[in-house]
Tab-separated table of C-alpha atoms and ligand atoms in Angstrom:
chain	number	residue	atom	x	y	z
A	1	MET	CA	-31.419	4.572	-12.502
A	2	GLY	CA	-33.410	7.811	-12.691
A	3	LEU	CA	-36.168	6.471	-14.997
A	4	THR	CA	-39.276	4.587	-13.912
A	5	GLY	CA	-40.023	1.077	-15.147
A	6	ILE	CA	-42.670	2.405	-17.559
A	7	GLN	CA	-40.283	5.022	-18.993
A	8	ILE	CA	-37.677	2.305	-19.552
A	9	PHE	CA	-40.281	-0.031	-21.065
A	10	LYS	CA	-41.039	2.570	-23.753
A	11	LEU	CA	-37.387	2.335	-24.880
A	12	LEU	CA	-37.296	-1.491	-25.097
A	13	PRO	CA	-38.121	-3.549	-28.255
A	14	LYS	CA	-41.410	-4.940	-26.771
A	15	THR	CA	-41.094	-8.353	-28.449
A	16	ASN	CA	-41.244	-10.335	-25.195
A	17	CYS	CA	-38.656	-12.763	-26.600
A	18	GLN	CA	-37.461	-13.631	-23.065
A	19	GLU	CA	-33.773	-13.787	-24.052
A	20	CYS	CA	-32.935	-11.464	-21.170
A	21	GLY	CA	-34.283	-14.030	-18.737
A	22	ALA	CA	-37.389	-11.962	-17.891
A	23	PRO	CA	-40.820	-13.225	-19.014
A	24	THR	CA	-41.694	-9.916	-20.730
A	25	CYS	CA	-40.088	-6.638	-21.730
A	26	LEU	CA	-42.138	-4.934	-19.012
A	27	ALA	CA	-40.791	-7.310	-16.365
A	28	PHE	CA	-37.250	-6.613	-17.601
A	29	ALA	CA	-37.912	-2.866	-17.467
A	30	MET	CA	-39.088	-3.186	-13.865
A	31	LYS	CA	-35.930	-5.117	-12.977
A	32	LEU	CA	-33.766	-2.472	-14.637
A	33	ALA	CA	-35.542	0.291	-12.724
A	34	ALA	CA	-34.909	-1.594	-9.477
A	35	GLY	CA	-31.232	-2.059	-10.342
A	36	GLN	CA	-31.665	-5.843	-10.456
A	37	ALA	CA	-30.663	-6.297	-14.099
A	38	GLU	CA	-28.123	-4.964	-16.593
A	39	LEU	CA	-29.179	-3.396	-19.876
A	40	GLU	CA	-26.646	-5.618	-21.734
A	41	ALA	CA	-28.916	-8.606	-21.013
A	42	CYS	CA	-31.213	-7.456	-23.844
A	43	PRO	CA	-29.444	-7.986	-27.188
A	44	TYR	CA	-32.120	-6.137	-29.172
A	45	VAL	CA	-32.219	-2.714	-27.569
A	46	SER	CA	-31.391	-0.023	-30.153
A	47	GLU	CA	-28.259	2.126	-29.951
A	48	GLU	CA	-30.444	5.223	-29.553
A	49	SER	CA	-32.322	3.716	-26.619
A	50	LYS	CA	-29.058	2.453	-25.157
A	51	ALA	CA	-27.646	5.984	-25.195
A	52	LYS	CA	-30.771	7.377	-23.517
A	53	LEU	CA	-30.814	4.667	-20.876
A	54	SER	CA	-27.078	4.919	-20.194
A	55	GLU	CA	-27.365	8.661	-19.734
A	56	ALA	CA	-30.239	8.201	-17.322
A	57	ALA	CA	-28.278	5.539	-15.465
A	58	ALA	CA	-25.084	7.608	-15.174
A	59	PRO	CA	-24.335	8.773	-11.629
A	60	PRO	CA	-24.792	12.538	-11.077
A	61	ILE	CA	-21.100	12.756	-10.092
A	62	ARG	CA	-19.140	11.288	-12.977
A	63	LEU	CA	-16.825	8.363	-12.314
A	64	VAL	CA	-13.274	9.382	-13.230
A	65	THR	CA	-10.330	6.984	-13.257
A	66	ILE	CA	-6.623	7.716	-12.900
A	67	GLY	CA	-4.070	5.045	-13.867
A	68	VAL	CA	-4.434	1.841	-15.846
A	69	GLY	CA	-5.013	-1.894	-15.378
A	70	ASP	CA	-4.502	-3.123	-11.831
A	71	ASP	CA	-3.191	0.309	-10.842
A	72	LEU	CA	-6.463	2.111	-11.272
A	73	PHE	CA	-7.764	4.755	-8.886
A	74	LYS	CA	-11.468	5.618	-9.120
A	75	CYS	CA	-13.121	8.766	-7.838
A	76	GLY	CA	-16.650	10.132	-8.176
A	77	GLY	CA	-19.489	7.845	-9.259
A	78	GLU	CA	-21.465	9.091	-6.255
A	79	THR	CA	-25.235	9.065	-6.188
A	80	VAL	CA	-26.216	10.417	-2.777
A	81	GLN	CA	-25.723	13.593	-0.780
A	82	TYR	CA	-25.811	11.928	2.603
A	83	ARG	CA	-24.161	8.694	3.570
A	84	HIS	CA	-27.221	7.426	5.445
A	85	GLU	CA	-29.313	7.585	2.237
A	86	LYS	CA	-27.381	4.743	0.626
A	87	THR	CA	-23.600	4.594	0.572
A	88	PHE	CA	-20.655	6.585	-0.713
A	89	VAL	CA	-19.019	4.552	-3.428
A	90	ASN	CA	-15.408	5.475	-4.184
A	91	PRO	CA	-13.219	6.370	-1.194
A	92	THR	CA	-11.415	9.716	-1.254
A	93	GLY	CA	-7.961	9.252	-2.737
A	94	ILE	CA	-5.233	10.269	-0.312
A	95	GLY	CA	-2.170	11.621	-2.093
A	96	VAL	CA	1.206	12.998	-1.118
A	97	LEU	CA	2.900	15.982	-2.709
A	98	ILE	CA	6.458	15.978	-3.983
A	99	THR	CA	8.012	18.915	-5.768
A	100	ASP	CA	11.047	19.565	-7.927
A	101	VAL	CA	12.623	21.823	-5.281
A	102	MET	CA	12.784	19.040	-2.701
A	103	SER	CA	16.137	17.358	-2.074
A	104	ASP	CA	16.676	13.802	-3.307
A	105	GLU	CA	16.505	12.677	0.299
A	106	GLU	CA	13.149	14.341	0.911
A	107	VAL	CA	11.662	12.897	-2.272
A	108	ALA	CA	12.979	9.421	-1.467
A	109	GLY	CA	11.593	9.675	2.088
A	110	ARG	CA	8.113	10.600	0.877
A	111	LEU	CA	8.087	7.905	-1.794
A	112	ASN	CA	9.272	5.282	0.696
A	113	ARG	CA	6.593	6.232	3.186
A	114	PHE	CA	4.013	6.196	0.389
A	115	LYS	CA	4.968	2.619	-0.420
A	116	GLN	CA	5.510	1.340	3.095
A	117	LEU	CA	2.704	2.873	5.143
A	118	GLU	CA	-0.108	0.384	4.902
A	119	TYR	CA	-2.342	-1.192	7.498
A	120	GLU	CA	-4.571	-4.220	7.576
A	121	ARG	CA	-7.992	-3.787	9.152
A	122	ILE	CA	-10.910	-6.230	8.983
A	123	GLY	CA	-9.355	-7.912	5.994
A	124	LEU	CA	-8.839	-4.649	4.101
A	125	ILE	CA	-5.521	-3.069	3.233
A	126	LEU	CA	-5.547	0.650	4.041
A	127	LYS	CA	-2.945	2.761	2.285
A	128	PRO	CA	-2.469	6.062	0.434
A	129	ASP	CA	-3.371	6.106	-3.240
A	130	LEU	CA	-1.658	8.785	-5.296
A	131	VAL	CA	1.502	10.814	-5.670
A	132	ALA	CA	1.154	14.411	-6.864
A	133	VAL	CA	4.315	15.555	-8.645
A	134	LYS	CA	4.583	19.338	-8.757
A	135	ASP	CA	6.661	21.509	-11.051
A	136	THR	CA	7.498	24.581	-8.970
A	137	THR	CA	10.637	25.677	-10.806
A	138	GLY	CA	8.950	25.834	-14.202
A	139	ASP	CA	11.997	24.064	-15.627
A	140	LYS	CA	10.980	21.289	-18.002
A	141	ASP	CA	14.075	19.139	-17.492
A	142	THR	CA	13.957	19.396	-13.694
A	143	PHE	CA	10.288	18.391	-13.742
A	144	LYS	CA	10.985	15.500	-16.089
A	145	GLY	CA	13.857	14.362	-13.865
A	146	LEU	CA	11.524	14.222	-10.863
A	147	ILE	CA	8.898	12.330	-12.865
A	148	ARG	CA	11.522	9.771	-13.875
A	149	LYS	CA	12.471	9.243	-10.219
A	150	VAL	CA	8.841	8.653	-9.314
A	151	LYS	CA	8.400	6.222	-12.183
A	152	LYS	CA	11.589	4.392	-11.231
A	153	ALA	CA	10.209	3.999	-7.698
A	154	GLY	CA	7.323	2.034	-9.237
A	155	ILE	CA	4.606	4.617	-8.475
A	156	LYS	CA	1.822	4.302	-11.018
A	157	LYS	CA	-1.070	6.477	-9.865
A	158	LEU	CA	0.030	10.021	-10.517
A	159	ILE	CA	-1.113	13.623	-10.597
A	160	LEU	CA	1.081	15.908	-12.703
A	161	MET	CA	1.026	19.515	-11.532
A	162	SER	CA	2.466	22.299	-13.636
A	163	GLU	CA	1.404	25.726	-14.842
A	164	LYS	CA	3.164	25.146	-18.156
A	165	VAL	CA	1.404	23.195	-20.860
A	166	GLU	CA	4.719	22.259	-22.522
A	167	ASN	CA	5.940	20.767	-19.236
A	168	HIS	CA	2.844	18.563	-19.119
A	169	ARG	CA	3.575	17.413	-22.649
A	170	ALA	CA	7.174	16.650	-21.688
A	171	ALA	CA	6.102	14.733	-18.559
A	172	LEU	CA	3.609	12.696	-20.566
A	173	GLU	CA	6.443	11.446	-22.789
A	174	THR	CA	7.638	9.556	-19.682
A	175	VAL	CA	4.400	8.625	-17.919
A	176	GLY	CA	1.645	9.120	-20.513
A	177	ASP	CA	1.072	5.346	-20.566
A	178	LEU	CA	0.129	5.498	-16.859
A	179	ARG	CA	-2.822	7.802	-17.594
A	180	PRO	CA	-2.065	10.407	-14.893
A	181	LEU	CA	-4.384	13.249	-13.900
A	182	LEU	CA	-3.211	16.562	-15.348
A	183	TYR	CA	-3.520	19.520	-12.993
A	184	ALA	CA	-4.828	21.929	-14.060
A	185	ALA	CA	-6.746	23.689	-16.796
A	186	ASP	CA	-7.588	27.280	-15.847
A	187	LYS	CA	-8.983	30.304	-17.684
A	188	ASP	CA	-5.561	31.154	-19.131
A	189	ASN	CA	-4.581	27.757	-20.555
A	190	LEU	CA	-7.952	26.053	-21.012
A	191	LYS	CA	-7.723	25.241	-24.717
A	192	GLU	CA	-4.101	24.066	-24.655
A	193	MET	CA	-4.595	21.869	-21.579
A	194	GLY	CA	-7.844	20.552	-23.054
A	195	ASN	CA	-6.003	19.654	-26.257
A	196	VAL	CA	-3.252	17.804	-24.371
A	197	ALA	CA	-5.795	15.834	-22.301
A	198	ARG	CA	-7.812	14.976	-25.421
A	199	GLU	CA	-4.766	13.959	-27.449
A	200	LYS	CA	-3.235	11.847	-24.693
A	201	LYS	CA	-6.580	10.503	-23.441
A	202	VAL	CA	-5.876	11.429	-19.820
A	203	PRO	CA	-8.162	12.938	-17.150
A	204	LEU	CA	-7.898	16.667	-16.518
A	205	ALA	CA	-8.334	18.777	-13.394
A	206	VAL	CA	-10.061	22.160	-13.743
A	207	MET	CA	-9.132	25.023	-11.446
A	208	GLY	CA	-11.460	28.004	-11.255
A	209	ASN	CA	-11.756	31.018	-9.041
A	210	GLY	CA	-15.104	30.069	-7.516
A	211	LEU	CA	-17.892	27.830	-8.763
A	212	ASP	CA	-19.165	30.176	-11.480
A	213	GLU	CA	-15.787	30.192	-13.154
A	214	VAL	CA	-15.463	26.423	-12.699
A	215	MET	CA	-18.774	25.971	-14.536
A	216	GLU	CA	-17.620	28.148	-17.428
A	217	LEU	CA	-14.457	26.062	-17.687
A	218	THR	CA	-16.149	22.650	-17.476
A	219	ASN	CA	-18.687	23.831	-20.054
A	220	SER	CA	-15.923	24.750	-22.509
A	221	LEU	CA	-14.068	21.486	-21.892
A	222	MET	CA	-17.235	19.422	-22.350
A	223	GLU	CA	-17.806	21.213	-25.643
A	224	MET	CA	-14.306	20.038	-26.617
A	225	GLY	CA	-15.509	16.474	-25.907
A	226	LEU	CA	-13.751	16.109	-22.549
A	227	ASN	CA	-15.700	14.454	-19.774
A	228	ASP	CA	-13.088	12.975	-17.446
A	229	LEU	CA	-12.750	16.104	-15.342
A	230	VAL	CA	-11.887	16.744	-11.699
A	231	ILE	CA	-12.817	20.055	-10.063
A	232	ASP	CA	-10.684	22.338	-7.899
A	233	SER	CA	-12.854	25.281	-6.809
A	234	GLY	CA	-9.749	27.383	-6.088
A	235	SER	CA	-10.478	27.977	-2.378
A	236	ARG	CA	-7.599	27.429	0.027
A	237	ASP	CA	-9.216	28.255	3.382
A	238	VAL	CA	-11.128	25.562	5.192
A	239	LYS	CA	-14.421	27.490	5.320
A	240	GLY	CA	-14.326	28.234	1.603
A	241	VAL	CA	-13.313	24.703	0.603
A	242	PHE	CA	-16.014	23.201	2.811
A	243	ALA	CA	-18.698	25.489	1.354
A	244	ASP	CA	-17.553	24.734	-2.205
A	245	GLN	CA	-17.502	20.985	-1.636
A	246	VAL	CA	-21.040	21.002	-0.279
A	247	GLY	CA	-22.187	23.423	-2.988
A	248	ILE	CA	-20.789	21.254	-5.788
A	249	ARG	CA	-22.337	18.061	-4.423
A	250	ARG	CA	-25.728	19.704	-3.849
A	251	ALA	CA	-25.769	21.385	-7.252
A	252	ALA	CA	-24.955	18.116	-9.021
A	253	LEU	CA	-27.249	15.842	-7.022
A	254	VAL	CA	-30.172	18.001	-6.033
A	255	GLY	CA	-30.036	20.596	-8.798
A	256	GLY	CA	-28.975	18.201	-11.572
A	257	GLU	CA	-26.210	20.650	-12.584
A	258	LYS	CA	-24.124	18.695	-15.070
A	259	LEU	CA	-21.367	21.317	-15.212
A	260	LEU	CA	-20.529	20.496	-11.590
A	261	GLY	CA	-21.153	16.744	-11.847
A	262	PHE	CA	-17.499	15.762	-11.385
A	263	PRO	CA	-15.344	14.564	-8.508
A	264	THR	CA	-13.258	17.178	-6.700
A	265	ILE	CA	-9.656	17.582	-5.595
A	266	THR	CA	-8.614	19.446	-2.433
A	267	PHE	CA	-5.225	20.534	-1.121
A	268	PRO	CA	-4.920	20.542	2.681
A	269	CYS	CA	-1.154	20.742	1.952
A	270	GLU	CA	-1.694	24.284	0.642
A	271	MET	CA	-4.037	25.398	3.424
A	272	THR	CA	-1.647	25.402	6.383
A	273	ARG	CA	1.910	24.640	7.448
A	274	ASN	CA	0.785	23.005	10.667
A	275	THR	CA	0.675	19.202	10.329
A	276	MET	CA	-2.106	18.712	12.836
A	277	GLU	CA	-4.250	21.401	11.196
A	278	GLU	CA	-3.578	19.886	7.801
A	279	THR	CA	-4.727	16.483	9.050
A	280	LEU	CA	-7.889	18.009	10.506
A	281	PHE	CA	-8.605	19.779	7.216
A	282	ALA	CA	-8.168	16.480	5.354
A	283	ALA	CA	-10.472	14.829	7.892
A	284	THR	CA	-13.063	17.498	7.031
A	285	MET	CA	-12.675	16.952	3.277
A	286	ILE	CA	-13.006	13.158	3.354
A	287	PRO	CA	-16.664	13.069	4.447
A	288	LYS	CA	-17.444	16.345	2.612
A	289	TYR	CA	-16.955	15.176	-0.436
A	290	SER	CA	-13.451	15.325	-1.758
A	291	GLY	CA	-12.656	12.823	-4.512
A	292	VAL	CA	-8.922	13.307	-3.957
A	293	THR	CA	-7.107	15.122	-1.144
A	294	ILE	CA	-3.399	15.940	-1.195
A	295	LEU	CA	-1.185	15.980	1.912
A	296	SER	CA	2.248	17.567	2.245
A	297	ASP	CA	3.741	14.393	3.717
A	298	LEU	CA	2.735	10.996	5.040
A	299	GLN	CA	3.419	10.049	8.644
A	300	GLY	CA	1.857	7.049	10.356
A	301	GLU	CA	0.363	9.017	13.243
A	302	THR	CA	-1.593	11.321	10.925
A	303	LEU	CA	-2.197	9.009	7.972
A	304	PHE	CA	-3.586	6.084	9.942
A	305	PRO	CA	-6.532	8.001	11.515
A	306	LEU	CA	-7.408	9.421	8.085
A	307	LEU	CA	-7.372	5.959	6.515
A	308	VAL	CA	-9.598	4.559	9.257
A	309	GLN	CA	-11.961	7.527	8.997
A	310	ARG	CA	-12.145	7.014	5.239
A	311	MET	CA	-12.849	3.319	5.670
A	312	ASN	CA	-15.721	4.104	8.034
A	313	ILE	CA	-17.217	6.820	5.837
A	314	PHE	CA	-17.104	4.677	2.714
A	315	THR	CA	-18.700	1.546	4.129
A	316	ASP	CA	-22.357	0.804	3.560
A	317	PRO	CA	-24.209	2.177	6.628
A	318	GLN	CA	-26.999	-0.350	6.061
A	319	ARG	CA	-24.629	-3.284	6.516
A	320	GLN	CA	-22.660	-4.151	9.605
A	321	MET	CA	-18.910	-4.009	9.181
A	322	ALA	CA	-17.707	-7.545	9.306
A	323	THR	CA	-14.360	-9.249	9.721
A	324	SER	CA	-13.585	-12.301	7.608
A	325	GLU	CA	-14.369	-15.630	9.207
A	326	GLY	CA	-11.250	-17.586	10.128
A	327	VAL	CA	-8.531	-18.441	12.616
A	328	TYR	CA	-6.463	-15.430	13.722
A	329	GLU	CA	-3.019	-15.860	15.244
A	330	ILE	CA	-2.239	-13.345	17.983
A	331	ASN	CA	1.185	-13.052	19.693
A	332	ASN	CA	2.616	-16.085	17.800
A	333	PRO	CA	0.574	-18.944	19.279
A	334	ASP	CA	1.627	-22.599	19.276
A	335	GLU	CA	-0.073	-25.950	19.848
A	336	ASN	CA	-0.475	-25.245	23.584
A	337	SER	CA	-1.966	-21.759	23.266
A	338	PRO	CA	-5.531	-20.948	24.345
A	339	VAL	CA	-8.332	-20.928	21.760
A	340	LEU	CA	-11.003	-18.226	21.996
A	341	ILE	CA	-14.030	-17.750	19.810
A	342	THR	CA	-16.115	-14.684	18.988
A	343	THR	CA	-18.363	-13.296	16.243
A	344	ASN	CA	-17.305	-11.340	13.162
A	345	PHE	CA	-18.809	-7.949	14.121
A	346	SER	CA	-15.783	-5.756	13.414
A	347	LEU	CA	-16.023	-3.769	16.619
A	348	THR	CA	-16.133	-6.992	18.630
A	349	TYR	CA	-13.165	-8.335	16.706
A	350	PHE	CA	-11.128	-5.140	17.186
A	351	ILE	CA	-11.791	-5.011	20.922
A	352	VAL	CA	-11.272	-8.722	21.605
A	353	SER	CA	-8.159	-9.041	19.434
A	354	GLY	CA	-6.767	-5.828	20.938
A	355	GLU	CA	-7.192	-7.133	24.483
A	356	ILE	CA	-5.611	-10.473	23.585
A	357	GLU	CA	-2.708	-8.588	22.028
A	358	ASN	CA	-2.370	-6.471	25.189
A	359	SER	CA	-2.258	-9.606	27.328
A	360	ARG	CA	0.890	-10.718	25.416
A	361	VAL	CA	-0.380	-14.284	25.806
A	362	PRO	CA	0.029	-16.198	22.518
A	363	SER	CA	-3.508	-17.158	21.517
A	364	TRP	CA	-5.721	-18.404	18.711
A	365	LEU	CA	-8.820	-16.326	18.026
A	366	LEU	CA	-11.596	-18.004	16.057
A	367	VAL	CA	-13.873	-15.512	14.327
A	368	LYS	CA	-17.150	-17.049	13.241
A	369	ASP	CA	-19.283	-15.520	10.510
A	370	SER	CA	-22.398	-14.166	12.211
A	371	ASP	CA	-23.482	-11.696	9.514
A	372	GLY	CA	-21.490	-8.981	11.275
A	373	LEU	CA	-23.581	-9.166	14.462
A	374	SER	CA	-22.183	-8.762	17.975
A	375	VAL	CA	-22.103	-11.751	20.337
A	376	LEU	CA	-25.446	-11.356	22.106
A	377	THR	CA	-27.317	-10.180	19.006
A	378	ALA	CA	-25.868	-13.049	16.961
A	379	TRP	CA	-26.837	-15.541	19.664
A	380	ALA	CA	-30.394	-14.116	19.814
A	381	ALA	CA	-30.624	-14.318	16.010
A	382	GLY	CA	-29.462	-17.945	15.998
A	383	LYS	CA	-26.198	-17.084	14.234
A	384	PHE	CA	-23.923	-17.984	17.143
A	385	ALA	CA	-25.537	-21.243	18.164
A	386	ALA	CA	-23.830	-24.456	19.332
A	387	ASP	CA	-24.444	-26.463	16.145
A	388	SER	CA	-23.105	-23.784	13.785
A	389	ILE	CA	-20.107	-23.097	16.074
A	390	ALA	CA	-19.285	-26.816	16.109
A	391	LEU	CA	-19.500	-26.956	12.311
A	392	PHE	CA	-17.236	-23.928	11.990
A	393	MET	CA	-14.732	-25.377	14.489
A	394	LYS	CA	-14.432	-28.550	12.428
A	395	LYS	CA	-13.846	-26.788	9.136
A	396	SER	CA	-11.643	-23.984	10.584
A	397	GLY	CA	-8.555	-26.201	10.861
A	398	ILE	CA	-8.016	-25.361	14.544
A	399	LEU	CA	-8.045	-29.082	15.396
A	400	ASP	CA	-4.709	-29.457	13.599
A	401	LYS	CA	-3.192	-26.384	15.190
A	402	VAL	CA	-3.554	-27.242	18.909
A	403	LYS	CA	-2.844	-30.356	20.981
A	404	HIS	CA	-5.347	-29.523	23.723
A	405	ARG	CA	-9.131	-29.456	23.339
A	406	LYS	CA	-10.218	-26.410	25.344
A	407	LEU	CA	-12.424	-23.693	23.866
A	408	ILE	CA	-13.049	-20.337	25.549
A	409	ILE	CA	-16.450	-18.861	24.689
A	410	PRO	CA	-17.632	-15.305	25.483
A	411	GLY	CA	-19.082	-15.003	28.998
A	412	TYR	CA	-22.315	-13.533	27.582
A	413	VAL	CA	-23.189	-16.851	25.919
A	414	ALA	CA	-22.336	-19.105	28.859
A	415	GLY	CA	-25.797	-20.601	28.328
A	416	ILE	CA	-24.704	-22.496	25.199
A	417	SER	CA	-21.814	-24.311	26.897
A	418	GLY	CA	-23.888	-27.482	27.574
A	419	GLU	CA	-25.084	-27.723	23.969
A	420	LEU	CA	-21.560	-27.047	22.738
A	421	GLU	CA	-20.173	-29.879	24.821
A	422	GLU	CA	-22.731	-32.169	23.183
A	423	GLU	CA	-21.792	-30.934	19.713
A	424	LEU	CA	-18.034	-31.061	20.465
A	425	PRO	CA	-17.707	-34.067	22.817
A	426	ASP	CA	-13.877	-33.996	22.759
A	427	TRP	CA	-13.717	-30.381	23.858
A	428	GLU	CA	-13.827	-28.787	27.261
A	429	ILE	CA	-15.882	-25.607	27.010
A	430	GLN	CA	-14.553	-22.822	29.198
A	431	ILE	CA	-16.503	-19.664	29.988
A	432	GLY	CA	-14.470	-16.562	29.229
A	433	PRO	CA	-15.020	-13.061	30.622
A	434	ARG	CA	-18.133	-11.066	29.773
A	435	GLU	CA	-16.154	-7.892	29.251
A	436	ALA	CA	-13.233	-7.791	26.825
A	437	ALA	CA	-11.249	-5.685	29.303
A	438	HIS	CA	-11.078	-8.732	31.586
A	439	ILE	CA	-9.468	-10.918	28.920
A	440	PRO	CA	-5.798	-10.121	29.758
A	441	PRO	CA	-5.960	-11.232	33.444
A	442	TYR	CA	-8.084	-14.229	32.409
A	443	LEU	CA	-5.547	-15.362	29.802
A	444	LYS	CA	-2.595	-14.849	32.121
A	445	GLU	CA	-4.128	-17.383	34.505
A	446	TRP	CA	-5.467	-19.683	31.803
A	447	SER	CA	-4.509	-23.339	31.862
B	1	SF4	FE1	-37.732	-7.722	-24.288
B	1	SF4	FE2	-35.125	-7.539	-24.795
B	1	SF4	FE3	-35.977	-9.106	-22.835
B	1	SF4	FE4	-36.461	-9.774	-25.349
B	1	SF4	S1	-34.452	-9.627	-24.385
B	1	SF4	S2	-37.897	-9.819	-23.612
B	1	SF4	S3	-36.731	-7.791	-26.259
B	1	SF4	S4	-36.187	-6.916	-22.954
């Protein structure tokens, strides 16, 4: 919230009725300013004050949604220029382009890969988000036919791309209920595209030739009452796109420029024909500050690194990345397989689970919640101590999964083995390797 507690207090009813749970209106105002309370908690705040406070609370980059219900994609809503200041909120949407000149086979291949390429990392599912359907022939029926195919494939988060307003109208007859993003209003069709977006209540992309033109266009559309806008600055070379992305974010956040306070869309698919270059351009756009980025195709070897990069950029830098606590099965373990334990710092989990996988030895990996700290740090902070490990072991369900009672602990915390044996009298505590790289030979000889 941009207002101070005192500024907010001036907009509250000042009756000190305490219905919001705060002892006074001033206390409530202070909580609001600190982001520890919601304005809705006060039932008596006037509509006028509500409007003022909501405006002040709105993020400088507007939150725009594409899709409906459970199939909702969010972009924008950002409040900081640099990730280390706080956190980036809504991950860049990764989309794939299909056009009405592609063969049925090509379209089906892209749609299949869109649906099938997904990866699980630290309890999160990483996958692409959107399909951009492009009308290149200008033929309404051909475009509609392609849209139908996409809808039939069960794709619900869509970007409709056409230069013809009537083709957008025709496409919306089929997928208007999915609330797609329309691409794009430009200086030649601004009013007509604005009217379609307003009538159909769908978000609208704005394409200008440079930021000055973009601002003229967003200004006109805002005057028409449209606020769910996504910006394309028009650049198609990496230097220009990069400069525009940074310029838009700075103008909106630092300069308070409302005409540029919208998420952006970029098109690495239109910047090169080289797949590797395209991937590198997308990798540049994700941290710098694309709301949506469109690729020409999806292949595991290029998509996966982008998804992991996106996951890293859009995590809170002030919080350790943590894996969910639990029992992880690696290489199909059974009741005789070794049981290892580690902490839930994601990097530790990735390395340890990767080495176990490499060993090809079926194993159980217990991951204990340690607030995302690594083994030694968690031990030093008392979050990987014998008593809490014993408690976790009992509730984890591992006792029912294995016949033996042998637990392998990380070599770095060999010092807790005595205490662990006291806490888990039925278990033999075995000291595992200090370095994860030594896990495969250790497991191969384990008994
Ligand atoms: Fe003040 Fe509203 Fe809280 Fe009552 S509910 S104390 S009026 S802020």
